[in-house]
CSV table of C-alpha atoms in Angstrom, one decimal:
chain,number,residue,atom,x,y,z
J,9,UNK,CA,0.0,0.0,0.0
J,10,UNK,CA,1.6,3.3,-1.0
J,11,UNK,CA,-0.9,5.7,0.6
J,12,UNK,CA,-1.8,6.9,4.0
J,13,UNK,CA,-4.4,4.7,5.7
J,14,UNK,CA,-5.5,6.3,9.0
J,15,UNK,CA,-5.1,9.1,11.4
J,16,UNK,CA,-2.2,7.8,13.6
J,17,UNK,CA,-1.7,10.6,16.1
J,18,UNK,CA,-1.7,14.3,16.8
J,19,UNK,CA,1.0,16.0,18.8
J,20,UNK,CA,0.2,18.7,21.2
J,21,UNK,CA,3.3,20.8,22.0
J,22,UNK,CA,4.2,23.0,24.9
J,23,UNK,CA,7.4,24.2,26.4
J,24,UNK,CA,6.9,22.3,29.7
J,25,UNK,CA,5.4,18.8,29.9
J,26,UNK,CA,4.0,18.7,33.4
J,27,UNK,CA,1.2,21.2,33.0
J,28,UNK,CA,-0.2,19.8,29.7
J,29,UNK,CA,-0.1,16.3,31.2
J,30,UNK,CA,-2.0,17.5,34.2
J,31,UNK,CA,-4.5,19.1,31.9
J,32,UNK,CA,-5.1,15.9,30.0
J,33,UNK,CA,-5.3,13.8,33.1
J,34,UNK,CA,-8.0,16.2,34.3
J,35,UNK,CA,-9.9,15.4,31.1
J,36,UNK,CA,-9.8,11.7,32.1
J,37,UNK,CA,-6.9,10.4,30.0
J,38,UNK,CA,-4.3,7.9,31.4
J,39,UNK,CA,-0.9,8.8,30.1
J,40,UNK,CA,2.1,6.7,29.3
J,41,UNK,CA,5.4,7.3,31.2
J,42,UNK,CA,7.7,10.2,30.2
J,43,UNK,CA,10.0,9.2,27.3
J,44,UNK,CA,12.8,11.3,26.0
J,45,UNK,CA,13.3,11.0,22.2
J,46,UNK,CA,16.3,10.3,20.0
J,47,UNK,CA,16.8,10.0,16.3
J,48,UNK,CA,18.7,11.2,13.3
J,49,UNK,CA,18.4,14.8,12.1
J,50,UNK,CA,19.0,13.5,8.7
J,51,UNK,CA,19.1,9.9,7.4
J,52,UNK,CA,22.9,10.2,7.0
J,53,UNK,CA,23.6,11.5,10.5
J,54,UNK,CA,24.1,9.3,13.6
J,55,UNK,CA,21.4,8.8,16.2
J,56,UNK,CA,21.5,11.4,18.9
J,57,UNK,CA,19.5,12.1,22.0
J,58,UNK,CA,16.9,14.9,21.5
J,59,UNK,CA,15.8,17.5,24.0
J,60,UNK,CA,12.2,16.6,23.4
J,61,UNK,CA,10.1,14.1,25.2
J,62,UNK,CA,6.5,13.0,25.4
J,63,UNK,CA,3.7,11.3,27.2
J,64,UNK,CA,0.9,9.9,25.2
J,65,UNK,CA,-2.8,9.0,25.6
J,66,UNK,CA,-2.9,5.7,23.6
J,67,UNK,CA,-6.3,4.9,22.3
J,68,UNK,CA,-7.6,1.7,20.7
J,69,UNK,CA,-7.3,3.6,17.4
J,70,UNK,CA,-4.6,6.2,17.2
J,71,UNK,CA,-3.3,8.4,20.0
J,72,UNK,CA,-2.7,11.9,21.3
J,73,UNK,CA,1.0,12.8,21.9
J,74,UNK,CA,1.8,15.5,24.5
J,75,UNK,CA,5.3,16.7,23.6
J,76,UNK,CA,7.6,19.3,25.3
J,77,UNK,CA,11.2,20.2,25.8
J,78,UNK,CA,12.8,18.1,28.6
J,79,UNK,CA,16.4,19.2,28.1
J,80,UNK,CA,16.8,22.7,26.4
J,81,UNK,CA,20.6,22.0,25.9
J,82,UNK,CA,19.8,19.3,23.3
J,83,UNK,CA,18.4,19.4,19.8
J,84,UNK,CA,14.8,20.7,20.2
J,85,UNK,CA,13.3,18.6,17.4
J,86,UNK,CA,11.9,21.9,15.9
J,87,UNK,CA,9.6,22.4,18.9
J,88,UNK,CA,10.8,25.9,19.6
J,89,UNK,CA,9.9,27.0,16.0
J,90,UNK,CA,6.5,25.4,16.5
J,91,UNK,CA,6.0,27.1,19.9
J,92,UNK,CA,7.0,30.5,18.5
J,93,UNK,CA,3.8,30.3,16.5
J,94,UNK,CA,1.4,29.1,19.2
J,95,UNK,CA,1.1,26.4,21.9
J,96,UNK,CA,-1.1,23.6,20.8
J,97,UNK,CA,-1.3,20.9,18.1
J,98,UNK,CA,1.7,20.9,15.8
J,99,UNK,CA,2.1,17.3,14.7
J,100,UNK,CA,-0.2,15.5,12.3
J,101,UNK,CA,0.9,11.9,11.6
J,102,UNK,CA,-0.9,9.6,9.2
J,103,UNK,CA,-0.4,5.9,9.4
J,104,UNK,CA,1.1,3.9,6.6
J,105,UNK,CA,2.1,0.3,6.3
J,106,UNK,CA,4.9,0.5,3.7
J,107,UNK,CA,7.4,3.3,4.0
J,108,UNK,CA,9.4,2.2,1.0
J,109,UNK,CA,6.4,2.2,-1.3
J,110,UNK,CA,5.3,5.6,0.0
J,111,UNK,CA,8.8,7.0,-0.3
J,112,UNK,CA,8.9,6.0,-4.0
J,113,UNK,CA,5.5,7.5,-4.6
J,114,UNK,CA,6.4,10.8,-2.9
J,115,UNK,CA,9.6,11.1,-4.9
J,116,UNK,CA,7.8,10.3,-8.1
J,117,UNK,CA,5.4,13.2,-7.2
J,118,UNK,CA,8.4,15.5,-7.1
J,119,UNK,CA,8.8,15.9,-3.3
J,120,UNK,CA,12.4,16.3,-2.1
J,121,UNK,CA,12.5,13.7,0.6
J,122,UNK,CA,15.9,12.5,1.7
J,123,UNK,CA,14.8,9.1,2.9
J,124,UNK,CA,13.0,7.3,5.7
J,125,UNK,CA,13.5,9.2,8.9
J,126,UNK,CA,13.8,7.0,11.9
J,127,UNK,CA,12.9,8.1,15.4
J,128,UNK,CA,13.2,6.1,18.6
J,129,UNK,CA,12.5,6.4,22.3
J,130,UNK,CA,12.4,4.2,25.3
J,131,UNK,CA,8.8,3.3,26.2
J,132,UNK,CA,9.6,4.2,29.8
J,133,UNK,CA,12.8,5.1,31.6
J,134,UNK,CA,15.2,2.1,31.2
J,135,UNK,CA,12.5,0.2,29.2
J,136,UNK,CA,12.6,-1.3,25.7
J,137,UNK,CA,13.1,1.0,22.7
J,138,UNK,CA,10.1,1.9,20.5
J,139,UNK,CA,11.0,2.7,16.9
J,140,UNK,CA,9.2,4.6,14.2
J,141,UNK,CA,9.7,5.0,10.4
J,142,UNK,CA,8.6,8.5,9.3
J,143,UNK,CA,8.2,10.3,6.0
J,144,UNK,CA,7.8,14.0,6.9
J,145,UNK,CA,6.5,16.5,4.3
J,146,UNK,CA,9.5,18.9,3.8
J,147,UNK,CA,8.9,22.0,5.9
J,148,UNK,CA,5.2,22.5,5.6
J,149,UNK,CA,3.8,25.7,7.2
J,150,UNK,CA,1.2,23.6,9.1
J,151,UNK,CA,3.8,22.1,11.5
J,152,UNK,CA,5.1,18.6,11.3
J,153,UNK,CA,3.0,16.6,8.8
J,154,UNK,CA,4.2,13.1,8.2
J,155,UNK,CA,3.5,9.5,7.4
J,156,UNK,CA,4.5,7.1,10.1
J,157,UNK,CA,4.8,3.4,10.6
J,158,UNK,CA,5.3,2.0,14.1
J,159,UNK,CA,8.0,-0.6,13.9
J,160,UNK,CA,7.2,-1.8,17.5
J,161,UNK,CA,3.5,-1.0,18.0
J,162,UNK,CA,3.1,-3.6,20.7
J,163,UNK,CA,5.6,-1.7,22.9
J,164,UNK,CA,3.7,1.6,22.8
J,165,UNK,CA,0.1,0.6,22.6
J,166,UNK,CA,0.2,-1.2,26.0
J,167,UNK,CA,-3.1,-2.1,27.7
J,168,UNK,CA,-1.9,-0.6,30.9
J,169,UNK,CA,-1.8,2.8,29.3
J,170,UNK,CA,-5.0,2.5,27.2
J,171,UNK,CA,-7.6,2.5,30.0
J,172,UNK,CA,-9.2,6.0,30.2
J,173,UNK,CA,-11.8,7.2,32.7
J,174,UNK,CA,-13.3,9.2,29.9
J,175,UNK,CA,-13.7,6.0,27.8
J,176,UNK,CA,-11.8,7.5,24.8
J,177,UNK,CA,-11.2,4.9,22.1
J,178,UNK,CA,-10.6,6.5,18.7
J,179,UNK,CA,-8.7,9.6,17.5
J,180,UNK,CA,-11.3,10.2,14.8
J,181,UNK,CA,-10.8,13.6,13.2
J,182,UNK,CA,-8.0,16.2,13.0
J,183,UNK,CA,-9.3,19.7,12.4
J,184,UNK,CA,-7.0,22.1,10.7
J,185,UNK,CA,-7.7,25.7,9.7
J,186,UNK,CA,-6.2,27.9,7.0
J,187,UNK,CA,-7.0,31.2,5.3
J,188,UNK,CA,-6.3,29.3,2.1
J,189,UNK,CA,-7.5,25.7,2.8
J,190,UNK,CA,-6.9,24.6,-0.7
J,191,UNK,CA,-3.1,25.0,-0.3
J,192,UNK,CA,-3.0,23.0,2.9
J,193,UNK,CA,-5.4,20.4,1.5
J,194,UNK,CA,-3.2,20.0,-1.6
J,195,UNK,CA,-0.1,19.4,0.6
J,196,UNK,CA,-2.1,16.8,2.6
J,197,UNK,CA,-3.4,15.1,-0.5
J,198,UNK,CA,0.1,14.9,-1.9
J,199,UNK,CA,1.5,13.4,1.3
J,200,UNK,CA,-1.3,11.0,1.8
J,201,UNK,CA,-1.6,9.9,-1.9
J,202,UNK,CA,-5.3,10.3,-1.5
J,203,UNK,CA,-7.8,12.8,-3.0
J,204,UNK,CA,-9.5,15.5,-0.9
J,205,UNK,CA,-13.1,16.4,-1.3
J,206,UNK,CA,-15.1,19.5,-0.3
J,207,UNK,CA,-16.0,19.7,3.3
J,208,UNK,CA,-19.6,20.6,3.8
J,209,UNK,CA,-18.7,23.1,6.5
J,210,UNK,CA,-16.4,25.0,4.1
J,211,UNK,CA,-12.9,23.8,3.2
J,212,UNK,CA,-11.7,20.3,2.4
J,213,UNK,CA,-11.9,16.9,3.8
J,214,UNK,CA,-9.4,14.1,3.6
J,215,UNK,CA,-10.8,10.7,4.2
J,216,UNK,CA,-8.4,8.0,5.4
J,217,UNK,CA,-9.8,4.7,4.4
J,218,UNK,CA,-8.5,2.7,7.4
J,219,UNK,CA,-6.8,-0.7,7.6
J,220,UNK,CA,-6.6,-3.3,10.3
J,221,UNK,CA,-3.7,-2.6,12.7
J,222,UNK,CA,-2.7,0.6,10.9
J,223,UNK,CA,-3.3,2.8,13.9
J,224,UNK,CA,-2.6,0.4,16.8
J,225,UNK,CA,-1.9,-3.3,17.1
J,226,UNK,CA,-5.5,-4.1,17.9
J,227,UNK,CA,-7.1,-1.3,15.8
J,228,UNK,CA,-9.9,-2.3,13.5
J,229,UNK,CA,-10.1,-0.9,9.9
J,230,UNK,CA,-11.9,2.4,10.5
J,231,UNK,CA,-12.3,5.6,8.4
J,232,UNK,CA,-10.7,8.6,10.1
J,233,UNK,CA,-10.6,12.1,8.8
J,234,UNK,CA,-8.6,15.3,8.4
J,235,UNK,CA,-10.7,18.4,7.9
J,236,UNK,CA,-9.1,21.6,6.6
J,237,UNK,CA,-11.5,24.5,7.2
J,238,UNK,CA,-11.7,28.1,6.6
J,239,UNK,CA,-11.7,30.3,9.7
J,240,UNK,CA,-15.5,30.9,9.2
J,241,UNK,CA,-16.2,27.2,8.9
J,242,UNK,CA,-14.0,26.5,11.9
J,243,UNK,CA,-16.3,28.6,14.1
J,244,UNK,CA,-19.2,26.4,13.2
J,245,UNK,CA,-17.3,23.1,13.9
J,246,UNK,CA,-15.4,24.3,17.0
J,247,UNK,CA,-17.7,26.9,18.5
J,248,UNK,CA,-16.1,30.1,19.6
J,249,UNK,CA,-12.7,29.1,18.5
J,250,UNK,CA,-10.3,31.8,17.1
J,251,UNK,CA,-7.5,30.2,15.2
J,252,UNK,CA,-4.1,31.2,16.7
J,253,UNK,CA,-2.4,31.3,13.3
J,254,UNK,CA,-2.9,30.4,9.7
J,255,UNK,CA,-2.4,27.6,8.9
J,256,UNK,CA,-2.9,25.8,12.2
J,257,UNK,CA,-3.9,22.6,13.7
J,258,UNK,CA,-6.9,23.6,15.8
J,259,UNK,CA,-8.6,20.6,17.3
J,260,UNK,CA,-9.6,17.0,17.3
J,261,UNK,CA,-12.5,14.7,17.7
J,262,UNK,CA,-12.1,11.8,20.0
J,263,UNK,CA,-14.7,9.0,19.8
J,264,UNK,CA,-15.6,7.4,23.2
J,265,UNK,CA,-17.2,4.1,23.9
J,266,UNK,CA,-20.3,5.6,25.5
J,267,UNK,CA,-21.2,8.6,23.5
J,268,UNK,CA,-19.2,10.9,25.8
J,269,UNK,CA,-21.4,10.1,28.8
J,270,UNK,CA,-18.4,9.5,31.1
J,271,UNK,CA,-16.5,12.4,29.7
J,272,UNK,CA,-19.4,14.7,30.3
J,273,UNK,CA,-19.4,13.8,34.0
J,274,UNK,CA,-15.7,14.1,34.3
J,275,UNK,CA,-15.8,17.5,32.6
J,276,UNK,CA,-18.1,19.0,35.2
J,277,UNK,CA,-16.7,22.4,36.1
J,278,UNK,CA,-14.8,22.9,32.9
J,279,UNK,CA,-16.5,25.5,30.7
J,280,UNK,CA,-17.2,23.2,27.8
J,281,UNK,CA,-19.2,24.1,24.7
J,282,UNK,CA,-21.7,22.0,22.8
J,283,UNK,CA,-20.3,21.4,19.3
J,284,UNK,CA,-22.1,19.7,16.4
J,285,UNK,CA,-20.1,16.5,16.9
J,286,UNK,CA,-20.1,16.4,20.7
J,287,UNK,CA,-18.9,18.2,23.8
J,288,UNK,CA,-16.0,20.5,23.3
J,289,UNK,CA,-13.2,21.3,25.7
J,290,UNK,CA,-11.9,24.7,24.8
J,291,UNK,CA,-8.2,25.1,24.1
J,292,UNK,CA,-7.4,26.8,27.4
J,293,UNK,CA,-8.2,23.5,29.1
J,294,UNK,CA,-6.6,21.1,26.6
J,295,UNK,CA,-3.1,22.6,26.1
J,296,UNK,CA,-4.1,24.8,23.2
J,297,UNK,CA,-6.2,22.2,21.3
J,298,UNK,CA,-9.9,22.2,21.0
J,299,UNK,CA,-10.9,18.7,22.0
J,300,UNK,CA,-14.3,17.2,21.2
J,301,UNK,CA,-15.5,14.1,22.9
J,302,UNK,CA,-18.0,12.3,20.8
Q,280,UNK,CA,-0.2,-8.0,77.4
Q,281,UNK,CA,-0.6,-5.1,74.9
Q,282,UNK,CA,2.4,-2.9,74.4
Q,283,UNK,CA,0.4,0.3,73.9
Q,284,UNK,CA,-2.8,1.6,72.5
Q,285,UNK,CA,-4.2,2.9,69.2
Q,286,UNK,CA,-6.9,5.5,69.5
Q,287,UNK,CA,-9.1,5.7,66.4
Q,288,UNK,CA,-12.5,7.1,65.4
Q,289,UNK,CA,-15.3,4.8,64.4
Q,290,UNK,CA,-14.6,2.7,61.4
Q,291,UNK,CA,-17.6,3.7,59.3
Q,292,UNK,CA,-16.4,7.3,58.9
Q,293,UNK,CA,-12.9,7.8,60.2
Q,294,UNK,CA,-10.7,7.7,57.1
Q,295,UNK,CA,-7.5,8.8,58.8
Q,296,UNK,CA,-8.0,6.1,61.4
Q,297,UNK,CA,-8.1,3.5,58.7
Q,298,UNK,CA,-4.7,4.5,57.6
Q,299,UNK,CA,-3.1,4.3,61.0
Q,300,UNK,CA,-4.9,1.1,61.9
Q,301,UNK,CA,-3.8,-0.6,58.7
Q,302,UNK,CA,-0.1,0.4,59.3
Q,303,UNK,CA,-0.3,-0.8,62.9
Q,304,UNK,CA,-1.7,-4.2,61.8
Q,305,UNK,CA,0.6,-4.5,58.8
Q,306,UNK,CA,3.5,-4.1,61.2
Q,307,UNK,CA,1.9,-6.5,63.7
Q,308,UNK,CA,2.0,-4.2,66.7
Q,309,UNK,CA,0.3,-5.6,69.8
Q,310,UNK,CA,-1.8,-2.6,71.0
Q,311,UNK,CA,-5.1,-2.1,72.6
Q,312,UNK,CA,-7.7,-0.6,70.2
Q,313,UNK,CA,-9.6,2.4,71.6
Q,314,UNK,CA,-12.5,3.4,69.4
Q,315,UNK,CA,-14.1,6.8,69.9
Q,316,UNK,CA,-17.2,7.6,67.9
Q,317,UNK,CA,-16.9,10.7,65.7
Q,318,UNK,CA,-19.3,13.6,66.1
Q,319,UNK,CA,-18.5,15.2,62.8
Q,320,UNK,CA,-16.9,18.5,62.1
Q,321,UNK,CA,-13.9,18.4,64.4
Q,322,UNK,CA,-12.7,16.4,67.3
Q,323,UNK,CA,-15.0,15.4,70.1
Q,324,UNK,CA,-14.1,16.1,73.7
Q,325,UNK,CA,-13.3,12.4,74.1
Q,326,UNK,CA,-10.8,12.6,71.3
Q,327,UNK,CA,-9.4,15.9,72.4
Q,328,UNK,CA,-8.8,14.5,75.9
Q,329,UNK,CA,-7.3,11.3,74.6
Q,330,UNK,CA,-4.8,12.6,72.0
Q,331,UNK,CA,-2.1,15.3,71.8
Q,332,UNK,CA,-3.4,16.9,68.7
Q,333,UNK,CA,-7.1,16.3,69.4
Q,334,UNK,CA,-7.2,14.1,66.3
Q,335,UNK,CA,-7.3,10.4,65.5
Q,336,UNK,CA,-5.4,8.2,64.9
Q,337,UNK,CA,-3.0,8.3,67.8
Q,338,UNK,CA,-0.6,5.6,68.7
Q,339,UNK,CA,1.2,4.9,71.9
Q,340,UNK,CA,3.7,2.0,71.7
Q,341,UNK,CA,6.6,1.1,74.1
Q,342,UNK,CA,7.0,4.6,75.3
Q,343,UNK,CA,6.6,6.3,71.9
Q,344,UNK,CA,3.7,8.6,71.2
Q,345,UNK,CA,2.9,9.1,67.6
Q,346,UNK,CA,0.2,11.1,65.8
Q,347,UNK,CA,-0.5,12.0,62.2
Q,348,UNK,CA,-1.1,9.0,59.9
Q,349,UNK,CA,2.1,9.3,57.9
Q,350,UNK,CA,4.2,9.5,61.1
Q,351,UNK,CA,2.4,6.3,62.3
Q,352,UNK,CA,3.2,4.7,59.0
Q,353,UNK,CA,6.9,5.6,59.3
Q,354,UNK,CA,7.0,4.4,62.9
Q,355,UNK,CA,5.4,1.1,62.0
Q,356,UNK,CA,7.9,0.8,59.1
Q,357,UNK,CA,10.8,1.2,61.6
Q,358,UNK,CA,9.6,-2.0,63.2
Q,359,UNK,CA,8.5,-3.7,60.0
Q,360,UNK,CA,10.6,-2.2,57.2
Q,361,UNK,CA,8.7,-4.0,54.4
Q,362,UNK,CA,5.9,-1.5,54.8
Q,363,UNK,CA,8.0,0.5,52.4
Q,364,UNK,CA,9.6,-1.0,49.2
Q,365,UNK,CA,13.1,-2.3,49.6
Q,366,UNK,CA,14.4,-0.5,46.4
Q,367,UNK,CA,15.6,3.0,47.1
Q,368,UNK,CA,14.0,4.7,44.1
Q,369,UNK,CA,10.8,2.7,44.5
Q,370,UNK,CA,10.7,3.7,48.1
Q,371,UNK,CA,11.2,7.3,47.2
Q,372,UNK,CA,8.2,7.0,44.8
Q,373,UNK,CA,6.1,5.4,47.5
Q,374,UNK,CA,6.9,8.1,50.0
Q,375,UNK,CA,6.2,10.9,47.5
Q,376,UNK,CA,2.8,9.7,46.7
Q,377,UNK,CA,2.0,8.8,50.3
Q,378,UNK,CA,3.0,12.4,51.3
Q,379,UNK,CA,0.9,13.8,48.5
Q,380,UNK,CA,-2.0,12.0,49.9
Q,381,UNK,CA,-1.3,13.1,53.4
Q,382,UNK,CA,-1.0,16.8,52.4
Q,383,UNK,CA,-3.5,17.0,49.6
Q,384,UNK,CA,-6.8,16.1,48.0
Q,385,UNK,CA,-8.7,18.3,50.4
Q,386,UNK,CA,-11.5,18.9,47.9
Q,387,UNK,CA,-12.1,15.2,47.3
Q,388,UNK,CA,-12.1,14.6,51.0
Q,389,UNK,CA,-14.6,17.4,51.7
Q,390,UNK,CA,-16.9,16.6,48.8
Q,391,UNK,CA,-16.9,12.8,49.3
Q,392,UNK,CA,-16.5,11.8,52.9
Q,393,UNK,CA,-16.0,8.2,53.8
Q,394,UNK,CA,-19.0,6.2,54.7
Q,395,UNK,CA,-18.5,2.5,54.5
Q,396,UNK,CA,-22.2,1.7,54.8
Q,397,UNK,CA,-23.7,3.8,52.1
Q,398,UNK,CA,-23.6,4.3,48.4
Q,399,UNK,CA,-24.2,7.7,46.7
Q,400,UNK,CA,-23.4,7.1,43.1
Q,401,UNK,CA,-22.9,10.2,41.0
Q,402,UNK,CA,-23.3,12.7,43.8
Q,403,UNK,CA,-21.0,15.5,44.9
Q,404,UNK,CA,-19.0,15.6,41.7
Q,405,UNK,CA,-17.7,19.1,42.3
Q,406,UNK,CA,-15.1,20.4,39.8
Q,407,UNK,CA,-12.5,20.6,42.5
Q,408,UNK,CA,-13.2,17.0,43.6
Q,409,UNK,CA,-13.0,15.8,40.0
Q,410,UNK,CA,-9.6,17.5,39.6
Q,411,UNK,CA,-8.4,15.6,42.7
Q,412,UNK,CA,-9.8,12.4,41.4
Q,413,UNK,CA,-8.0,12.9,38.1
Q,414,UNK,CA,-4.7,13.3,40.0
Q,415,UNK,CA,-5.4,10.2,42.1
Q,416,UNK,CA,-6.1,8.2,39.0
Q,417,UNK,CA,-2.9,9.4,37.4
Q,418,UNK,CA,-0.9,8.5,40.5
Q,419,UNK,CA,-2.4,5.1,40.7
Q,420,UNK,CA,-2.0,4.4,37.0
Q,421,UNK,CA,1.7,5.4,37.0
Q,422,UNK,CA,2.4,3.3,40.1
Q,423,UNK,CA,0.5,0.3,38.9
Q,424,UNK,CA,2.1,0.5,35.5
Q,425,UNK,CA,5.6,0.9,36.9
Q,426,UNK,CA,5.4,-1.8,39.5
Q,427,UNK,CA,3.0,-4.3,38.0
Q,428,UNK,CA,0.2,-4.2,40.7
Q,429,UNK,CA,-2.0,-5.4,42.1
Q,430,UNK,CA,-1.0,-2.9,44.8
Q,431,UNK,CA,0.7,0.4,44.2
Q,432,UNK,CA,4.2,-0.8,44.7
Q,433,UNK,CA,3.7,-4.3,43.4
Q,434,UNK,CA,2.7,-7.6,45.0
Q,435,UNK,CA,2.5,-6.4,48.6
Q,436,UNK,CA,0.0,-4.2,50.3
Q,437,UNK,CA,2.2,-1.6,52.0
Q,438,UNK,CA,2.2,1.8,53.8
Q,439,UNK,CA,1.4,3.6,50.5
Q,440,UNK,CA,-1.7,1.4,50.0
Q,441,UNK,CA,-2.7,2.1,53.6
Q,442,UNK,CA,-2.5,5.8,52.8
Q,443,UNK,CA,-4.8,5.5,49.8
Q,444,UNK,CA,-7.2,2.8,51.2
Q,445,UNK,CA,-9.7,5.5,52.4
Q,446,UNK,CA,-9.7,7.0,48.9
Q,447,UNK,CA,-10.7,3.5,47.6
Q,448,UNK,CA,-13.5,3.5,50.2
Q,449,UNK,CA,-14.7,7.0,49.0
Q,450,UNK,CA,-14.7,5.9,45.4
Q,451,UNK,CA,-16.7,2.8,46.3
Q,452,UNK,CA,-19.3,5.0,48.1
Q,453,UNK,CA,-19.5,7.9,45.6
Q,454,UNK,CA,-18.7,6.0,42.4
Q,455,UNK,CA,-17.2,8.7,40.2
Q,456,UNK,CA,-16.2,7.9,36.6
Q,457,UNK,CA,-13.0,5.8,36.9
Q,458,UNK,CA,-10.8,3.8,34.6
Q,459,UNK,CA,-10.7,0.1,34.7
Q,460,UNK,CA,-7.2,0.2,36.1
Q,461,UNK,CA,-8.4,2.2,39.0
Q,462,UNK,CA,-11.3,-0.2,39.5
Q,463,UNK,CA,-9.0,-3.2,39.5
Q,464,UNK,CA,-6.8,-1.6,42.2
Q,465,UNK,CA,-9.9,-0.8,44.2
Q,466,UNK,CA,-11.0,-4.4,44.1
Q,467,UNK,CA,-7.6,-5.6,45.2
Q,468,UNK,CA,-7.6,-3.1,48.2
Q,469,UNK,CA,-11.2,-3.9,49.1
Q,470,UNK,CA,-10.4,-7.7,49.1
Q,471,UNK,CA,-7.3,-7.3,51.3
Q,472,UNK,CA,-8.0,-9.2,54.6
Q,473,UNK,CA,-7.3,-6.2,56.8
Q,474,UNK,CA,-9.5,-3.9,54.7
Q,475,UNK,CA,-12.2,-6.6,54.7
Q,476,UNK,CA,-11.9,-6.8,58.5
Q,477,UNK,CA,-12.2,-3.0,58.9
Q,478,UNK,CA,-15.4,-3.0,56.7
Q,479,UNK,CA,-16.9,-5.9,58.7
Q,480,UNK,CA,-16.2,-4.2,62.0
Q,481,UNK,CA,-17.6,-0.9,60.7
Q,482,UNK,CA,-20.8,-2.7,59.8
Q,483,UNK,CA,-21.0,-4.0,63.3
Q,484,UNK,CA,-20.9,-0.6,65.0
Q,485,UNK,CA,-23.9,0.5,67.0
Q,486,UNK,CA,-26.6,2.5,65.2
Q,487,UNK,CA,-26.3,5.2,67.8
Q,488,UNK,CA,-23.0,6.1,66.1
Q,489,UNK,CA,-24.6,7.0,62.8
Q,490,UNK,CA,-24.3,10.7,62.0
Q,491,UNK,CA,-27.0,12.4,59.9
Q,492,UNK,CA,-24.5,14.6,58.1
Q,493,UNK,CA,-22.7,11.6,56.7
Q,494,UNK,CA,-25.8,9.4,56.2
Q,495,UNK,CA,-27.9,12.0,54.4
Q,496,UNK,CA,-25.5,14.3,52.6
Q,497,UNK,CA,-27.0,17.4,51.0
């Protein structure tokens, strides 16, 4: 398969990890342990320890990555550039199952991609090393937009980290916003190898067809989506949201097992908003991302 | 011949007493148990006259006088060191989360008082209590994930579990939304022989000890 198959993860970035983790724990997520990342800046360079690290909310289908700078003396993995724009979602990763076939396709499409970029991190301090093969789109203005294949999915999607009080199960939709959505949608279409269609709200919609185990070792084949909306359309999908920049990654829809019933009870006291797709946690309470529980 | 005495409040309501009582029994101290019924909203005259701080639990043992639950845990661990994990870093983790319990979660404690005989599902979910619950769940998930369960530091029920046992009791009574991991830990704690004994003895307390403020919360 030489196309993207599913929404794999979104990365929510901040300078400090602890406050964003506390925010997501308050929303009812269980997070994996802190893991500092390492990798190669370019395919021809040696593996080095990065200053960035993360904790993740692993779902049955996809996951939310909370990423921040753990050691400012080391390579920042471009986080500072992201954070100079705004704090919030900066990483959009689409699942693939064949990095070589996708690399060939991307090169044939004229994209200057040096090769498969490998990233690794221990799943917990002193624990086994999780590895990822990535094909990032070269320097897109949206942030980090990439195809990813988990080389060790069973190490990261562990049952002990996938049990959430809010009953979250699927990272279903990523919501982007741009003054010129066609430009962003074209980039996504080229990266994914899939066509985009008009989004009824205003903008474009990328449907990812799904494949068994593409976004988690036990994940079923499930359609997931990336919406690229105009600022006007964004306000109808994520009520009250003012995009922090253009383009930007504004929010996400997380499907729960119980129609957000548990989430609604957990969110008592947080000034949530009703959105067409579910109950929305405003960005101030979700580390800069608008988060809809559906 | 008992080597001292442990002064506690009645078992249905006194969450702090449960912590001290568990530590004393885990350590196997031979002490007389003195139960003073709570009156609610502060120490009774009987408690004030029986304890230095006017609070329960209070332990006297071989000439030592110990109050505050965490201090009682530490004292018991001097006699029975396995109340804390043997590994230095694991012990530091256990002490940190035990201290966080001792010093914090006031909003949870105020909103959802311990009552072993009743069930109030869905009530008192104040935003502040929910924030405390989220933190408790994060603490438990991290500890259970790191040490493999079924108790917070692994196979053995220790001082840190004693510190969180009343939180388990509150969750059983008030039934907030909880992860399956949390519920598994709660089941393990509830099934521990000492916790089961405390529940049984609480159920056997006289009806005159029931307090309206805890039995019929607004």
